[in-house]
Every structure is written in structure tokens, then in C-alpha cells.
């Protein structure tokens, strides 16, 4: 019943792979002293963005097909949730690329997008949650804001990795070839900061909606405290809140802040993988 959605997402996956290759190759061929035609390499970057936009539109169609055929939210299965995560991350990547011209971020983030979508496609046979609870607007908003927040944190992670790489190359005086096109440290730092500055309010809203809904439904108002998934979510929130506090209040700059963002990725994975009694929606 959901085969059209799967097929369209598989086409989107191909487009993401093409975009990743084009971003990576353009990074190499546009490097100083590269023995190739500059205008041709610029067109390669253009096709990278075309492939990225195509994948985003295909995923939009796939999500629409899912909703029409199943009459369920995409968040009713692991497949749908992971596909939406990849789609959200791709949209944010496109916006950052167009706004800041972060070609290197495209090369770094697209493998993560591909990983999320492949992960989703491997879970196409996961059970569907047909409980009416997940169809409510507050639950959909709860999940969507958290997904968007996590996507922004993943971009912050990618920016932090590029920052640490660029910083190491500069200190070793080994900036050459494609590494000459890595964004300046200040640009990467700003992109990472903007990702967290927008991501943390989204995560905060998502957590607040989830807690309010659990308290409203449960006879035990503190039931959410017994869920390790929820505890991991609040630890993650404190980690990124600490990043903003350290930057804005304590004046931290440079490598220390980037290590905080790199440390955030394992917490994001734990947040998704931990079992959760308050996030089961039996039929």
C-alpha cells in the first residue's frame, strides 16, 4: 500500500547521492591550481543544487503519497519519521548553502542525509501506529519541532567537524588542494551558532508540548520522568543550552565550543534509539 512512497523516496535517495558527488567533486575541481575549466566546475555546483532541490521535491511527494494512501501521519512509523528527518535536514542544508555559500557543508552533511534516508528505507516494514493519539495536532507539532531541532543540531555538528578540520590544517600549514575551499573559521562558527540558536527553541517547544500532553493524559503527572527517552531529551537540551550560555555569557570561542557540538551527536542518536514507554502508540 505504501510502495509508491518507497519508490519515490528511492528516487530521492539517488538524487541525494548525485548531489553529494557533485558537491564533493566541485570542492576538488574548484580548488586553486586545479587543472580544469573553472566555468565547467561552477556548473557542477549548479547541478549539485539542482539534484538537492529535486530530492527535496521528491521527498515531499513521497510524504504526500504516504499520507494519502495510509491516512496516517508520517510519524506513525520509523520509516516515515526518518524520511522526514532526512527531508528536513536537506531543506536546512539548501537554505544554509544558498545563504552562506557553504559548498563544503553540502559535501559534509549530504552523507548524513543519505544515512537517515537509507535507515528509513530499511524500516519500511516497521509496524504502523494507528492510535488516534498520534494523529492529534499537538503530537504532530511535538514531533515536527523536535525533528527540526535535531536536524539543525546535525548541521551544527557538521559545521563543528569542518571547523576542527580547518583549524588543524591551518595550524599545521597544510591548507592545500580542496581544503583551500573550506569556509573561513568565522563562517563555520557563525553557521554552527545559528543552527543551535534556532534549534534549541524548537527542541524546547517540542519537549514542552510533549510533557504537557503526557501530564494531561496520565493519571501520574510525573510519568514522563520515568522514561529514559525523556531524560535523554532533557540532557540533550542542557548540552545545547550550555553551548549558548558558554558562548553568550562566558565568552567562549573557538575549539572548546566546537567540541561541545561534536559531543552532541551521540546524545541525538541515544535520544532516538532509547526505548520509550511514553512514546509507544499501540493499535
Short mmCIF file of N, CA, C and O in Angstrom, two decimals, residues 187-261:
data_model
loop_
_atom_site.label_atom_id
_atom_site.label_comp_id
_atom_site.label_asym_id
_atom_site.label_seq_id
_atom_site.Cartn_x
_atom_site.Cartn_y
_atom_site.Cartn_z
N UNK A 187 33.08 31.85 9.50
CA UNK A 187 31.84 31.47 8.82
C UNK A 187 31.27 30.17 9.39
O UNK A 187 30.07 30.05 9.63
N UNK A 188 32.13 29.18 9.60
CA UNK A 188 31.69 27.91 10.17
C UNK A 188 31.17 28.09 11.58
O UNK A 188 30.15 27.50 11.98
N UNK A 189 31.87 28.94 12.35
CA UNK A 189 31.43 29.19 13.73
C UNK A 189 30.06 29.86 13.74
O UNK A 189 29.19 29.51 14.55
N UNK A 190 29.86 30.81 12.82
CA UNK A 190 28.56 31.51 12.75
C UNK A 190 27.46 30.56 12.32
O UNK A 190 26.35 30.59 12.87
N UNK A 191 27.74 29.69 11.34
CA UNK A 191 26.73 28.74 10.87
C UNK A 191 26.34 27.77 11.98
O UNK A 191 25.16 27.45 12.16
N UNK A 192 27.34 27.31 12.75
CA UNK A 192 27.05 26.40 13.86
C UNK A 192 26.22 27.11 14.93
O UNK A 192 25.26 26.54 15.47
N UNK A 193 26.58 28.35 15.21
CA UNK A 193 25.83 29.12 16.22
C UNK A 193 24.38 29.33 15.79
O UNK A 193 23.46 29.15 16.59
N UNK A 194 24.18 29.71 14.53
CA UNK A 194 22.81 29.93 14.04
C UNK A 194 22.00 28.64 14.11
O UNK A 194 20.81 28.66 14.44
N UNK A 195 22.65 27.51 13.82
CA UNK A 195 21.95 26.23 13.89
C UNK A 195 21.44 25.96 15.29
O UNK A 195 20.29 25.55 15.49
N UNK A 196 22.29 26.18 16.28
CA UNK A 196 21.88 25.93 17.67
C UNK A 196 20.88 27.00 18.14
O UNK A 196 19.92 26.70 18.85
N UNK A 197 21.10 28.25 17.72
CA UNK A 197 20.22 29.34 18.14
C UNK A 197 18.79 29.13 17.67
O UNK A 197 17.83 29.50 18.36
N UNK A 198 18.61 28.51 16.50
CA UNK A 198 17.27 28.19 16.01
C UNK A 198 16.81 26.82 16.49
O UNK A 198 15.62 26.59 16.72
N UNK A 199 17.75 25.91 16.65
CA UNK A 199 17.38 24.54 17.02
C UNK A 199 16.93 24.40 18.45
O UNK A 199 15.99 23.64 18.75
N UNK A 200 17.57 25.13 19.38
CA UNK A 200 17.22 24.97 20.79
C UNK A 200 15.79 25.42 21.09
O UNK A 200 15.06 24.72 21.81
N UNK A 201 15.31 26.57 20.57
CA UNK A 201 13.90 26.92 20.80
C UNK A 201 12.93 25.89 20.24
O UNK A 201 11.89 25.61 20.85
N UNK A 202 13.27 25.29 19.10
CA UNK A 202 12.40 24.26 18.53
C UNK A 202 12.37 23.03 19.43
O UNK A 202 11.30 22.46 19.68
N UNK A 203 13.53 22.61 19.92
CA UNK A 203 13.58 21.47 20.84
C UNK A 203 12.83 21.80 22.12
O UNK A 203 12.11 20.95 22.66
N UNK A 204 12.97 23.02 22.61
CA UNK A 204 12.27 23.44 23.83
C UNK A 204 10.76 23.36 23.65
O UNK A 204 10.04 22.84 24.51
N UNK A 205 10.28 23.87 22.52
CA UNK A 205 8.84 23.82 22.24
C UNK A 205 8.37 22.38 22.14
O UNK A 205 7.32 22.01 22.70
N UNK A 206 9.13 21.55 21.44
CA UNK A 206 8.75 20.15 21.29
C UNK A 206 8.68 19.43 22.63
O UNK A 206 7.73 18.69 22.90
N UNK A 207 9.68 19.64 23.49
CA UNK A 207 9.68 19.00 24.80
C UNK A 207 8.52 19.51 25.66
O UNK A 207 7.86 18.72 26.36
N UNK A 208 8.27 20.81 25.61
CA UNK A 208 7.18 21.37 26.41
C UNK A 208 5.82 20.80 25.98
O UNK A 208 4.99 20.46 26.82
N UNK A 209 5.61 20.69 24.68
CA UNK A 209 4.36 20.12 24.17
C UNK A 209 4.21 18.67 24.60
O UNK A 209 3.13 18.22 25.00
N UNK A 210 5.31 17.92 24.52
CA UNK A 210 5.26 16.51 24.89
C UNK A 210 4.96 16.32 26.37
O UNK A 210 4.12 15.49 26.74
N UNK A 211 5.64 17.08 27.21
CA UNK A 211 5.42 16.97 28.66
C UNK A 211 3.98 17.37 29.01
O UNK A 211 3.30 16.70 29.80
N UNK A 212 3.52 18.47 28.41
CA UNK A 212 2.16 18.93 28.69
C UNK A 212 1.12 17.88 28.29
O UNK A 212 0.15 17.63 29.01
N UNK A 213 1.36 17.22 27.15
CA UNK A 213 0.40 16.23 26.68
C UNK A 213 0.41 14.99 27.55
O UNK A 213 -0.64 14.43 27.88
N UNK A 214 1.60 14.54 27.97
CA UNK A 214 1.70 13.37 28.84
C UNK A 214 1.03 13.65 30.19
O UNK A 214 0.29 12.81 30.72
N UNK A 215 1.28 14.82 30.74
CA UNK A 215 0.67 15.19 32.02
C UNK A 215 -0.85 15.25 31.89
O UNK A 215 -1.60 14.82 32.78
N UNK A 216 -1.32 15.75 30.76
CA UNK A 216 -2.77 15.86 30.54
C UNK A 216 -3.42 14.48 30.45
O UNK A 216 -4.52 14.28 30.97
N UNK A 217 -2.74 13.52 29.84
CA UNK A 217 -3.33 12.20 29.63
C UNK A 217 -3.14 11.25 30.80
O UNK A 217 -3.94 10.34 31.00
N UNK A 218 -2.08 11.45 31.56
CA UNK A 218 -1.69 10.45 32.56
C UNK A 218 -2.32 10.72 33.92
O UNK A 218 -2.50 11.87 34.33
N UNK A 219 -2.63 9.63 34.60
CA UNK A 219 -3.09 9.75 35.98
C UNK A 219 -1.91 10.05 36.91
O UNK A 219 -2.09 10.53 38.03
N UNK A 220 -0.70 9.74 36.44
CA UNK A 220 0.52 10.06 37.19
C UNK A 220 1.26 11.18 36.47
O UNK A 220 1.93 10.94 35.47
N UNK A 221 1.13 12.44 36.96
CA UNK A 221 1.71 13.58 36.25
C UNK A 221 3.22 13.48 36.02
O UNK A 221 3.74 14.09 35.09
N UNK A 222 3.94 12.72 36.85
CA UNK A 222 5.39 12.62 36.72
C UNK A 222 5.82 11.36 35.98
O UNK A 222 6.98 10.94 36.07
N UNK A 223 4.89 10.74 35.24
CA UNK A 223 5.21 9.52 34.50
C UNK A 223 6.35 9.75 33.51
O UNK A 223 7.21 8.88 33.32
N UNK A 224 6.40 10.94 32.91
CA UNK A 224 7.42 11.23 31.91
C UNK A 224 8.83 11.19 32.50
O UNK A 224 9.80 10.95 31.79
N UNK A 225 8.96 11.39 33.83
CA UNK A 225 10.27 11.34 34.46
C UNK A 225 10.83 9.92 34.52
O UNK A 225 12.04 9.73 34.67
N UNK A 226 9.95 8.93 34.41
CA UNK A 226 10.39 7.53 34.48
C UNK A 226 10.84 7.00 33.11
O UNK A 226 11.30 5.86 33.02
N UNK A 227 10.70 7.79 32.08
CA UNK A 227 11.04 7.37 30.72
C UNK A 227 12.48 7.78 30.41
O UNK A 227 12.80 8.97 30.37
N UNK A 228 13.39 6.81 30.17
CA UNK A 228 14.78 7.17 29.86
C UNK A 228 14.92 8.01 28.59
O UNK A 228 15.84 8.82 28.46
N UNK A 229 13.99 7.83 27.66
CA UNK A 229 14.00 8.64 26.43
C UNK A 229 13.81 10.11 26.77
O UNK A 229 14.51 10.99 26.23
N UNK A 230 12.89 10.41 27.65
CA UNK A 230 12.63 11.79 28.04
C UNK A 230 13.81 12.38 28.81
O UNK A 230 14.17 13.55 28.63
N UNK A 231 14.42 11.56 29.68
CA UNK A 231 15.58 12.04 30.43
C UNK A 231 16.73 12.37 29.47
O UNK A 231 17.42 13.38 29.64
N UNK A 232 16.93 11.51 28.46
CA UNK A 232 17.97 11.78 27.45
C UNK A 232 17.67 13.06 26.69
O UNK A 232 18.58 13.83 26.35
N UNK A 233 16.38 13.32 26.43
CA UNK A 233 15.99 14.54 25.72
C UNK A 233 16.36 15.78 26.53
O UNK A 233 16.86 16.77 25.98
N UNK A 234 16.14 15.72 27.84
CA UNK A 234 16.46 16.89 28.67
C UNK A 234 17.97 17.05 28.85
O UNK A 234 18.46 18.19 28.93
N UNK A 235 18.71 15.95 28.89
CA UNK A 235 20.17 16.05 28.93
C UNK A 235 20.67 16.71 27.65
O UNK A 235 21.56 17.57 27.68
N UNK A 236 20.09 16.31 26.52
CA UNK A 236 20.45 16.92 25.24
C UNK A 236 20.14 18.41 25.24
O UNK A 236 20.94 19.23 24.79
N UNK A 237 18.98 18.76 25.79
CA UNK A 237 18.59 20.18 25.87
C UNK A 237 19.62 20.96 26.69
O UNK A 237 20.05 22.05 26.28
N UNK A 238 20.04 20.41 27.83
CA UNK A 238 21.01 21.10 28.68
C UNK A 238 22.36 21.25 27.98
O UNK A 238 23.06 22.25 28.17
N UNK A 239 22.74 20.26 27.17
CA UNK A 239 24.01 20.34 26.46
C UNK A 239 24.03 21.54 25.51
O UNK A 239 24.99 22.32 25.50
N UNK A 240 22.95 21.69 24.72
CA UNK A 240 22.93 22.79 23.76
C UNK A 240 22.64 24.13 24.45
O UNK A 240 23.10 25.18 23.98
N UNK A 241 21.92 24.09 25.57
CA UNK A 241 21.75 25.31 26.35
C UNK A 241 23.09 25.76 26.92
O UNK A 241 23.39 26.96 26.98
N UNK A 242 23.91 24.79 27.35
CA UNK A 242 25.24 25.12 27.85
C UNK A 242 26.09 25.75 26.75
O UNK A 242 26.86 26.69 26.99
N UNK A 243 25.96 25.24 25.52
CA UNK A 243 26.70 25.82 24.39
C UNK A 243 26.37 27.31 24.24
O UNK A 243 27.27 28.16 24.13
N UNK A 244 25.07 27.64 24.24
CA UNK A 244 24.68 29.04 24.08
C UNK A 244 25.11 29.87 25.28
O UNK A 244 25.56 31.02 25.13
N UNK A 245 24.99 29.30 26.48
CA UNK A 245 25.39 30.03 27.69
C UNK A 245 26.90 30.30 27.67
O UNK A 245 27.34 31.41 27.98
N UNK A 246 27.68 29.27 27.31
CA UNK A 246 29.13 29.43 27.27
C UNK A 246 29.54 30.48 26.25
O UNK A 246 30.47 31.26 26.47
N UNK A 247 28.83 30.53 25.14
CA UNK A 247 29.18 31.48 24.08
C UNK A 247 28.73 32.90 24.42
O UNK A 247 29.50 33.86 24.27
N UNK A 248 27.49 33.03 24.87
CA UNK A 248 26.91 34.36 25.05
C UNK A 248 27.22 34.97 26.41
O UNK A 248 27.40 36.19 26.52
N UNK A 249 27.29 34.14 27.47
CA UNK A 249 27.50 34.68 28.81
C UNK A 249 28.97 34.60 29.24
O UNK A 249 29.47 35.52 29.89
N UNK A 250 29.65 33.50 28.88
CA UNK A 250 31.02 33.31 29.34
C UNK A 250 32.06 33.71 28.30
O UNK A 250 33.25 33.71 28.58
N UNK A 251 31.58 34.03 27.08
CA UNK A 251 32.50 34.49 26.06
C UNK A 251 33.39 33.43 25.46
O UNK A 251 34.44 33.74 24.89
N UNK A 252 32.97 32.16 25.55
CA UNK A 252 33.77 31.09 24.94
C UNK A 252 33.79 31.26 23.42
O UNK A 252 32.81 31.65 22.80
N UNK A 253 34.91 30.94 22.82
CA UNK A 253 35.05 30.96 21.38
C UNK A 253 35.98 29.81 20.97
O UNK A 253 36.70 29.25 21.78
N UNK A 254 35.96 29.50 19.68
CA UNK A 254 36.95 28.58 19.15
C UNK A 254 36.67 27.12 19.39
O UNK A 254 35.51 26.67 19.44
N UNK A 255 37.74 26.36 19.60
CA UNK A 255 37.69 24.91 19.59
C UNK A 255 36.80 24.35 20.69
O UNK A 255 36.08 23.36 20.47
N UNK A 256 36.84 24.94 21.89
CA UNK A 256 36.06 24.39 23.00
C UNK A 256 34.58 24.27 22.65
O UNK A 256 33.93 23.27 22.96
N UNK A 257 34.06 25.30 22.00
CA UNK A 257 32.64 25.28 21.62
C UNK A 257 32.36 24.20 20.58
O UNK A 257 31.31 23.55 20.61
N UNK A 258 33.28 24.00 19.67
CA UNK A 258 33.06 23.00 18.62
C UNK A 258 33.03 21.59 19.19
O UNK A 258 32.26 20.74 18.73
N UNK A 259 33.83 21.35 20.22
CA UNK A 259 33.81 20.02 20.86
C UNK A 259 32.47 19.76 21.54
O UNK A 259 32.01 18.61 21.59
N UNK A 260 31.84 20.79 22.04
CA UNK A 260 30.50 20.63 22.63
C UNK A 260 29.53 20.15 21.57
O UNK A 260 28.71 19.25 21.80
N UNK A 261 29.61 20.73 20.38
CA UNK A 261 28.70 20.36 19.29
C UNK A 261 28.99 18.96 18.77
O UNK A 261 28.07 18.22 18.41
#
